[in-house]
mmCIF file of C-alpha atoms in Angstrom:
data_model
loop_
_atom_site.group_PDB
_atom_site.id
_atom_site.type_symbol
_atom_site.label_atom_id
_atom_site.label_comp_id
_atom_site.label_asym_id
_atom_site.label_seq_id
_atom_site.Cartn_x
_atom_site.Cartn_y
_atom_site.Cartn_z
ATOM 1 C CA UNK A 1 -4.115 -41.796 -127.358
ATOM 2 C CA UNK A 2 -2.558 -39.096 -126.449
ATOM 3 C CA UNK A 3 -1.859 -35.789 -128.195
ATOM 4 C CA UNK A 4 0.389 -32.962 -127.383
ATOM 5 C CA UNK A 5 -0.843 -29.914 -127.022
ATOM 6 C CA UNK A 6 1.547 -27.608 -128.800
ATOM 7 C CA UNK A 7 2.272 -23.948 -125.852
ATOM 8 C CA UNK A 8 3.096 -21.100 -127.374
ATOM 9 C CA UNK A 9 6.910 -20.084 -127.563
ATOM 10 C CA UNK A 10 6.454 -17.896 -125.335
ATOM 11 C CA UNK A 11 10.231 -17.643 -124.584
ATOM 12 C CA UNK A 12 10.741 -17.138 -128.030
ATOM 13 C CA UNK A 13 8.572 -13.252 -127.162
ATOM 14 C CA UNK A 14 10.790 -10.477 -127.781
ATOM 15 C CA UNK A 15 9.496 -7.784 -124.811
ATOM 16 C CA UNK A 16 9.948 -5.427 -127.184
ATOM 17 C CA UNK A 17 7.747 -6.328 -129.284
ATOM 18 C CA UNK A 18 5.040 -5.984 -126.434
ATOM 19 C CA UNK A 19 5.881 -2.664 -126.133
ATOM 20 C CA UNK A 20 3.282 -1.120 -128.486
ATOM 21 C CA UNK A 21 0.084 -2.838 -127.317
ATOM 22 C CA UNK A 22 -0.063 -0.422 -125.024
ATOM 23 C CA UNK A 23 0.265 -2.393 -122.313
ATOM 24 C CA UNK A 24 3.695 -2.828 -119.439
ATOM 25 C CA UNK A 25 6.143 -5.050 -120.361
ATOM 26 C CA UNK A 26 6.102 -8.046 -117.818
ATOM 27 C CA UNK A 27 8.517 -8.127 -115.249
ATOM 28 C CA UNK A 28 10.574 -11.263 -115.936
ATOM 29 C CA UNK A 29 12.199 -12.814 -112.100
ATOM 30 C CA UNK A 30 16.352 -12.605 -112.570
ATOM 31 C CA UNK A 31 18.046 -15.145 -113.394
ATOM 32 C CA UNK A 32 18.259 -17.441 -109.804
ATOM 33 C CA UNK A 33 15.566 -15.010 -107.814
ATOM 34 C CA UNK A 34 12.846 -16.953 -105.641
ATOM 35 C CA UNK A 35 9.447 -16.791 -107.428
ATOM 36 C CA UNK A 36 6.497 -15.280 -106.263
ATOM 37 C CA UNK A 37 8.768 -12.690 -103.785
ATOM 38 C CA UNK A 38 9.809 -9.148 -105.065
ATOM 39 C CA UNK A 39 13.950 -8.399 -105.237
ATOM 40 C CA UNK A 40 13.493 -5.269 -104.582
ATOM 41 C CA UNK A 41 11.729 -5.929 -101.419
ATOM 42 C CA UNK A 42 13.128 -9.744 -100.898
ATOM 43 C CA UNK A 43 15.094 -9.730 -97.147
ATOM 44 C CA UNK A 44 18.840 -9.907 -96.687
ATOM 45 C CA UNK A 45 19.417 -13.279 -95.812
ATOM 46 C CA UNK A 46 23.115 -11.787 -94.094
ATOM 47 C CA UNK A 47 22.543 -10.913 -90.816
ATOM 48 C CA UNK A 48 21.734 -7.711 -89.560
ATOM 49 C CA UNK A 49 22.555 -5.556 -86.239
ATOM 50 C CA UNK A 50 21.077 -2.320 -85.156
ATOM 51 C CA UNK A 51 24.820 -0.216 -85.830
ATOM 52 C CA UNK A 52 23.735 1.889 -82.773
ATOM 53 C CA UNK A 53 23.729 -1.113 -80.258
ATOM 54 C CA UNK A 54 25.533 -3.952 -80.690
ATOM 55 C CA UNK A 55 23.986 -6.945 -79.832
ATOM 56 C CA UNK A 56 25.143 -8.301 -76.962
ATOM 57 C CA UNK A 57 25.845 -5.435 -74.882
ATOM 58 C CA UNK A 58 24.433 -6.283 -71.635
ATOM 59 C CA UNK A 59 21.237 -4.359 -70.509
ATOM 60 C CA UNK A 60 21.616 -1.545 -68.116
ATOM 61 C CA UNK A 61 20.210 -3.034 -64.091
ATOM 62 C CA UNK A 62 17.271 -1.016 -63.378
ATOM 63 C CA UNK A 63 17.621 1.399 -60.403
ATOM 64 C CA UNK A 64 18.313 -0.659 -56.982
ATOM 65 C CA UNK A 65 16.335 0.268 -54.226
ATOM 66 C CA UNK A 66 16.737 2.102 -50.662
ATOM 67 C CA UNK A 67 15.207 1.397 -47.415
ATOM 68 C CA UNK A 68 13.493 4.285 -46.474
ATOM 69 C CA UNK A 69 15.088 6.106 -42.792
ATOM 70 C CA UNK A 70 13.655 5.435 -39.472
ATOM 71 C CA UNK A 71 10.512 6.715 -38.721
ATOM 72 C CA UNK A 72 8.006 6.772 -35.449
ATOM 73 C CA UNK A 73 5.122 4.832 -36.074
ATOM 74 C CA UNK A 74 7.261 2.295 -38.961
ATOM 75 C CA UNK A 75 6.311 -0.235 -36.024
ATOM 76 C CA UNK A 76 10.948 -0.764 -35.263
ATOM 77 C CA UNK A 77 12.273 0.769 -32.541
ATOM 78 C CA UNK A 78 14.886 2.164 -33.499
ATOM 79 C CA UNK A 79 18.509 3.559 -32.456
ATOM 80 C CA UNK A 80 16.814 6.951 -32.314
ATOM 81 C CA UNK A 81 13.349 6.589 -30.827
ATOM 82 C CA UNK A 82 12.939 5.567 -27.226
ATOM 83 C CA UNK A 83 9.877 4.705 -25.028
ATOM 84 C CA UNK A 84 9.533 8.717 -24.020
ATOM 85 C CA UNK A 85 9.910 9.596 -27.665
ATOM 86 C CA UNK A 86 8.678 7.174 -28.988
ATOM 87 C CA UNK A 87 6.267 5.499 -27.532
ATOM 88 C CA UNK A 88 4.108 3.701 -31.117
ATOM 89 C CA UNK A 89 7.081 1.564 -31.088
ATOM 90 C CA UNK A 90 9.117 0.785 -28.051
ATOM 91 C CA UNK A 91 6.125 0.760 -25.423
ATOM 92 C CA UNK A 92 5.006 2.836 -22.590
ATOM 93 C CA UNK A 93 7.963 3.422 -20.180
ATOM 94 C CA UNK A 94 8.221 1.590 -17.349
ATOM 95 C CA UNK A 95 7.561 3.834 -13.854
ATOM 96 C CA UNK A 96 10.201 5.519 -12.636
ATOM 97 C CA UNK A 97 10.658 8.739 -9.447
ATOM 98 C CA UNK A 98 11.241 11.492 -11.937
ATOM 99 C CA UNK A 99 8.483 10.633 -14.569
ATOM 100 C CA UNK A 100 5.597 13.255 -13.262
ATOM 101 C CA UNK A 101 3.384 10.366 -12.268
ATOM 102 C CA UNK A 102 3.782 8.934 -8.288
ATOM 103 C CA UNK A 103 2.910 5.304 -9.495
ATOM 104 C CA UNK A 104 1.997 1.760 -7.417
ATOM 105 C CA UNK A 105 5.455 1.393 -7.023
ATOM 106 C CA UNK A 106 6.491 5.187 -5.295
ATOM 107 C CA UNK A 107 4.857 7.214 -2.578
ATOM 108 C CA UNK A 108 5.716 10.002 -0.840
ATOM 109 C CA UNK A 109 8.537 8.745 0.887
ATOM 110 C CA UNK A 110 10.126 7.212 -1.821
ATOM 111 C CA UNK A 111 9.496 9.663 -4.475
ATOM 112 C CA UNK A 112 8.534 13.296 -3.412
ATOM 113 C CA UNK A 113 8.760 14.951 -6.512
ATOM 114 C CA UNK A 114 6.602 12.289 -8.102
ATOM 115 C CA UNK A 115 4.543 12.226 -4.894
ATOM 116 C CA UNK A 116 4.633 15.390 -2.988
ATOM 117 C CA UNK A 117 5.824 15.296 0.122
ATOM 118 C CA UNK A 118 4.890 12.972 2.760
ATOM 119 C CA UNK A 119 1.539 14.476 5.028
ATOM 120 C CA UNK A 120 2.648 14.847 8.467
ATOM 121 C CA UNK A 121 2.836 11.035 11.045
ATOM 122 C CA UNK A 122 4.227 10.117 14.384
ATOM 123 C CA UNK A 123 6.524 8.434 14.188
ATOM 124 C CA UNK A 124 8.511 10.996 11.712
ATOM 125 C CA UNK A 125 10.761 12.304 13.922
ATOM 126 C CA UNK A 126 8.629 15.886 13.843
ATOM 127 C CA UNK A 127 6.374 17.144 16.420
ATOM 128 C CA UNK A 128 4.141 18.818 13.192
ATOM 129 C CA UNK A 129 0.112 21.005 14.060
ATOM 130 C CA UNK A 130 -1.639 17.838 14.545
ATOM 131 C CA UNK A 131 0.303 16.106 17.082
ATOM 132 C CA UNK A 132 0.460 16.337 19.965
ATOM 133 C CA UNK A 133 2.687 15.312 23.655
ATOM 134 C CA UNK A 134 -0.290 12.521 24.545
ATOM 135 C CA UNK A 135 -1.169 11.622 20.710
ATOM 136 C CA UNK A 136 2.110 11.365 19.820
ATOM 137 C CA UNK A 137 4.900 11.381 22.211
ATOM 138 C CA UNK A 138 7.599 9.245 20.464
ATOM 139 C CA UNK A 139 7.924 13.182 18.062
ATOM 140 C CA UNK A 140 6.448 15.295 20.785
ATOM 141 C CA UNK A 141 7.909 13.504 24.159
ATOM 142 C CA UNK A 142 6.055 13.301 27.164
ATOM 143 C CA UNK A 143 3.017 15.243 28.591
ATOM 144 C CA UNK A 144 3.757 17.830 31.371
ATOM 145 C CA UNK A 145 1.903 16.605 34.655
ATOM 146 C CA UNK A 146 -1.389 18.696 34.130
ATOM 147 C CA UNK A 147 -4.953 18.534 35.766
ATOM 148 C CA UNK A 148 -6.686 15.756 34.468
ATOM 149 C CA UNK A 149 -4.443 13.602 33.053
ATOM 150 C CA UNK A 150 -5.848 10.094 35.823
ATOM 151 C CA UNK A 151 -2.088 10.940 37.188
ATOM 152 C CA UNK A 152 -0.912 12.941 40.631
ATOM 153 C CA UNK A 153 2.316 13.957 40.212
ATOM 154 C CA UNK A 154 4.657 16.775 40.761
ATOM 155 C CA UNK A 155 3.594 19.824 42.043
ATOM 156 C CA UNK A 156 -0.051 18.500 41.736
ATOM 157 C CA UNK A 157 -1.769 17.563 44.910
ATOM 158 C CA UNK A 158 -5.110 17.626 46.039
ATOM 159 C CA UNK A 159 -6.051 20.587 46.652
ATOM 160 C CA UNK A 160 -5.181 22.160 43.622
ATOM 161 C CA UNK A 161 -6.116 19.272 41.606
ATOM 162 C CA UNK A 162 -8.230 16.797 43.415
ATOM 163 C CA UNK A 163 -9.116 15.211 39.405
ATOM 164 C CA UNK A 164 -6.627 13.354 39.666
ATOM 165 C CA UNK A 165 -5.098 12.505 43.267
ATOM 166 C CA UNK A 166 -8.123 12.915 44.670
ATOM 167 C CA UNK A 167 -9.655 15.467 47.267
ATOM 168 C CA UNK A 168 -8.152 16.466 49.836
ATOM 169 C CA UNK A 169 -8.014 13.900 52.896
ATOM 170 C CA UNK A 170 -6.267 11.146 51.280
ATOM 171 C CA UNK A 171 -2.726 10.439 51.784
ATOM 172 C CA UNK A 172 -0.001 10.974 49.698
ATOM 173 C CA UNK A 173 1.563 8.240 50.752
ATOM 174 C CA UNK A 174 -1.024 6.079 49.314
ATOM 175 C CA UNK A 175 -1.800 8.253 46.414
ATOM 176 C CA UNK A 176 1.807 6.622 45.962
ATOM 177 C CA UNK A 177 0.903 3.612 46.694
ATOM 178 C CA UNK A 178 -1.905 3.076 43.843
ATOM 179 C CA UNK A 179 0.996 4.730 41.128
ATOM 180 C CA UNK A 180 3.077 1.910 42.299
ATOM 181 C CA UNK A 181 0.256 -0.188 41.887
ATOM 182 C CA UNK A 182 -0.193 1.102 37.960
ATOM 183 C CA UNK A 183 3.381 1.144 37.037
ATOM 184 C CA UNK A 184 3.189 -2.923 37.517
ATOM 185 C CA UNK A 185 -0.057 -3.801 36.840
ATOM 186 C CA UNK A 186 1.183 -2.013 32.690
ATOM 187 C CA UNK A 187 4.324 -3.769 33.079
ATOM 188 C CA UNK A 188 2.707 -7.687 33.093
ATOM 189 C CA UNK A 189 0.336 -6.153 30.014
ATOM 190 C CA UNK A 190 3.545 -5.379 28.047
ATOM 191 C CA UNK A 191 4.566 -8.637 28.337
ATOM 192 C CA UNK A 192 1.422 -10.520 28.962
ATOM 193 C CA UNK A 193 1.225 -13.681 31.725
ATOM 194 C CA UNK A 194 -0.169 -17.040 32.003
ATOM 195 C CA UNK A 195 -3.454 -16.704 34.201
ATOM 196 C CA UNK A 196 -4.773 -20.260 35.523
ATOM 197 C CA UNK A 197 -3.655 -21.745 32.219
ATOM 198 C CA UNK A 198 -4.903 -19.007 30.048
ATOM 199 C CA UNK A 199 -2.625 -16.349 27.881
ATOM 200 C CA UNK A 200 -3.038 -13.284 27.955
ATOM 201 C CA UNK A 201 -1.217 -9.823 26.402
ATOM 202 C CA UNK A 202 -0.069 -8.402 25.461
ATOM 203 C CA UNK A 203 -2.211 -5.736 25.937
ATOM 204 C CA UNK A 204 -1.162 -1.182 26.193
ATOM 205 C CA UNK A 205 -0.933 -0.086 28.795
ATOM 206 C CA UNK A 206 -3.834 1.426 31.256
ATOM 207 C CA UNK A 207 -4.337 4.956 31.873
ATOM 208 C CA UNK A 208 -5.170 6.349 35.482
ATOM 209 C CA UNK A 209 -8.866 8.023 35.745
ATOM 210 C CA UNK A 210 -10.031 10.460 37.970
ATOM 211 C CA UNK A 211 -14.000 8.999 38.308
ATOM 212 C CA UNK A 212 -12.719 5.469 38.204
ATOM 213 C CA UNK A 213 -10.149 6.026 40.851
ATOM 214 C CA UNK A 214 -12.934 7.632 43.015
ATOM 215 C CA UNK A 215 -15.012 5.143 42.885
ATOM 216 C CA UNK A 216 -12.232 2.383 43.795
ATOM 217 C CA UNK A 217 -10.892 4.979 47.123
ATOM 218 C CA UNK A 218 -14.591 5.376 48.440
ATOM 219 C CA UNK A 219 -15.496 1.383 47.769
ATOM 220 C CA UNK A 220 -11.981 0.829 49.264
ATOM 221 C CA UNK A 221 -12.874 2.645 52.229
ATOM 222 C CA UNK A 222 -16.257 1.676 52.738
ATOM 223 C CA UNK A 223 -15.270 -1.785 53.244
ATOM 224 C CA UNK A 224 -12.246 -0.411 55.845
ATOM 225 C CA UNK A 225 -14.170 1.484 57.605
ATOM 226 C CA UNK A 226 -17.100 -0.848 58.372
ATOM 227 C CA UNK A 227 -14.921 -3.900 57.864
ATOM 228 C CA UNK A 228 -16.378 -6.290 55.061
ATOM 229 C CA UNK A 229 -14.422 -7.365 51.812
ATOM 230 C CA UNK A 230 -16.941 -7.942 48.907
ATOM 231 C CA UNK A 231 -17.805 -6.247 45.858
ATOM 232 C CA UNK A 232 -20.900 -5.369 46.754
ATOM 233 C CA UNK A 233 -21.545 -1.827 49.080
ATOM 234 C CA UNK A 234 -23.561 -1.862 51.820
ATOM 235 C CA UNK A 235 -25.528 -0.057 50.299
ATOM 236 C CA UNK A 236 -26.455 -2.778 47.931
ATOM 237 C CA UNK A 237 -24.272 -0.459 44.904
ATOM 238 C CA UNK A 238 -22.498 -2.990 42.033
ATOM 239 C CA UNK A 239 -18.741 -1.379 40.692
ATOM 240 C CA UNK A 240 -20.310 -0.029 37.838
ATOM 241 C CA UNK A 241 -23.060 1.657 39.814
ATOM 242 C CA UNK A 242 -20.214 2.915 41.832
ATOM 243 C CA UNK A 243 -18.460 4.259 38.475
ATOM 244 C CA UNK A 244 -21.976 6.006 37.327
ATOM 245 C CA UNK A 245 -21.631 7.780 40.566
ATOM 246 C CA UNK A 246 -19.049 8.731 40.958
ATOM 247 C CA UNK A 247 -18.965 10.103 37.564
ATOM 248 C CA UNK A 248 -17.315 8.496 34.673
ATOM 249 C CA UNK A 249 -19.015 7.871 31.165
ATOM 250 C CA UNK A 250 -17.199 5.261 30.858
ATOM 251 C CA UNK A 251 -17.857 1.674 30.373
ATOM 252 C CA UNK A 252 -17.010 -0.306 34.042
ATOM 253 C CA UNK A 253 -16.258 -3.652 32.808
ATOM 254 C CA UNK A 254 -14.260 -5.363 35.415
ATOM 255 C CA UNK A 255 -13.127 -4.702 39.231
ATOM 256 C CA UNK A 256 -10.773 -6.577 41.303
ATOM 257 C CA UNK A 257 -10.711 -6.019 45.774
ATOM 258 C CA UNK A 258 -7.845 -7.347 47.446
ATOM 259 C CA UNK A 259 -6.947 -6.645 51.456
ATOM 260 C CA UNK A 260 -3.789 -7.619 53.917
ATOM 261 C CA UNK A 261 -0.691 -6.023 52.398
ATOM 262 C CA UNK A 262 0.161 -2.502 52.520
ATOM 263 C CA UNK A 263 2.875 -2.121 49.849
ATOM 264 C CA UNK A 264 1.485 -2.662 46.020
ATOM 265 C CA UNK A 265 4.280 -5.389 45.170
ATOM 266 C CA UNK A 266 2.655 -7.419 47.094
ATOM 267 C CA UNK A 267 -0.991 -7.134 46.805
ATOM 268 C CA UNK A 268 -0.630 -7.229 42.720
ATOM 269 C CA UNK A 269 1.305 -10.208 43.790
ATOM 270 C CA UNK A 270 -1.857 -11.530 45.098
ATOM 271 C CA UNK A 271 -3.716 -10.710 41.643
ATOM 272 C CA UNK A 272 -1.468 -11.501 39.665
ATOM 273 C CA UNK A 273 -1.656 -15.407 41.266
ATOM 274 C CA UNK A 274 -5.529 -15.606 41.161
ATOM 275 C CA UNK A 275 -6.226 -16.245 37.470
ATOM 276 C CA UNK A 276 -9.885 -14.102 37.675
ATOM 277 C CA UNK A 277 -7.960 -11.227 39.179
ATOM 278 C CA UNK A 278 -5.313 -11.772 36.750
ATOM 279 C CA UNK A 279 -7.136 -12.138 33.495
ATOM 280 C CA UNK A 280 -9.049 -9.234 34.808
ATOM 281 C CA UNK A 281 -5.585 -7.486 35.345
ATOM 282 C CA UNK A 282 -4.289 -8.592 31.370
ATOM 283 C CA UNK A 283 -7.571 -8.127 29.112
ATOM 284 C CA UNK A 284 -7.158 -6.573 26.308
ATOM 285 C CA UNK A 285 -10.241 -4.283 25.738
ATOM 286 C CA UNK A 286 -9.666 -2.539 29.362
ATOM 287 C CA UNK A 287 -8.247 0.781 29.244
ATOM 288 C CA UNK A 288 -8.332 2.756 31.694
ATOM 289 C CA UNK A 289 -8.001 1.524 36.250
ATOM 290 C CA UNK A 290 -8.645 3.195 39.427
ATOM 291 C CA UNK A 291 -7.201 2.247 42.550
ATOM 292 C CA UNK A 292 -7.520 2.648 45.771
ATOM 293 C CA UNK A 293 -5.779 1.713 48.931
ATOM 294 C CA UNK A 294 -7.418 2.684 52.042
ATOM 295 C CA UNK A 295 -5.372 2.368 55.424
ATOM 296 C CA UNK A 296 -7.672 1.627 58.457
ATOM 297 C CA UNK A 297 -6.482 1.254 61.576
ATOM 298 C CA UNK A 298 -8.222 -1.027 63.489
ATOM 299 C CA UNK A 299 -10.056 -3.141 60.325
ATOM 300 C CA UNK A 300 -9.781 -7.073 60.570
ATOM 301 C CA UNK A 301 -7.472 -6.256 57.338
ATOM 302 C CA UNK A 302 -5.769 -2.662 57.735
ATOM 303 C CA UNK A 303 -5.221 -2.654 53.607
ATOM 304 C CA UNK A 304 -7.691 -2.760 51.499
ATOM 305 C CA UNK A 305 -7.429 -1.659 47.771
ATOM 306 C CA UNK A 306 -10.373 -1.198 44.597
ATOM 307 C CA UNK A 307 -8.795 -2.155 41.041
ATOM 308 C CA UNK A 308 -11.352 -0.896 38.254
ATOM 309 C CA UNK A 309 -11.263 -0.991 34.913
ATOM 310 C CA UNK A 310 -13.157 1.107 32.237
ATOM 311 C CA UNK A 311 -13.576 0.339 28.510
#
């Protein structure tokens, strides 16, 4: 069985009647208010916006970043930079004449600004202090005749220069023929020759040596006066011993002898057409020569020739 409990009729109570109780009258929600929400603090359901800033206004963009100004060391070779002002970015400058450094592709004659003036050298057209007619005739010209150069040239003679012209009593025509034969030998050395199937030369010219010339003359004279023809002297000497006896201090390395012809050209042809003699005249290692031509009337061959080679 159900029973109903009758609640006090609060709605019928007059609030003013409660004021005398000492307690604050209850605040009732106004009609239509949401229970449990303080009407004084209730949010305004209407849309709101900040009065100073429109809701839809665009925000200002952030400050734009500016590119920094180029500077040496930033890793880029810019228009205002170059290899000489900023090698960090532009790399080292290639060598060039005038940069103060004598580089591998520069030399004193192509870039004296960097490499300095060239030292004197034979062939530069100037006869400098360390050059002379005998060491550099290209620049200094041919040497004038001088006693001891191995050539008997005017104004030399046996009296004034026996080193070159021999002892007095050696006929001048024979001395001239000796010089002529040396000239023929050097002309052939300049072009070379085939000596019995052996190619020889070209080679440097030979110079007349006074001591070798004396040895050659004495042997030619000895053969004519004693009527023999041999590389071995009647005293048993060989060409090297005869050269030493004449005062030669180099190394006597060879000898040619011939007989029967007076002119230098004919005697030269005799030797050129003989393989062994031809090779002696054109050997590159030979540097000096002595030529002796003796004429002994009444002997077997009349004319006797000797060449002695030194190195």
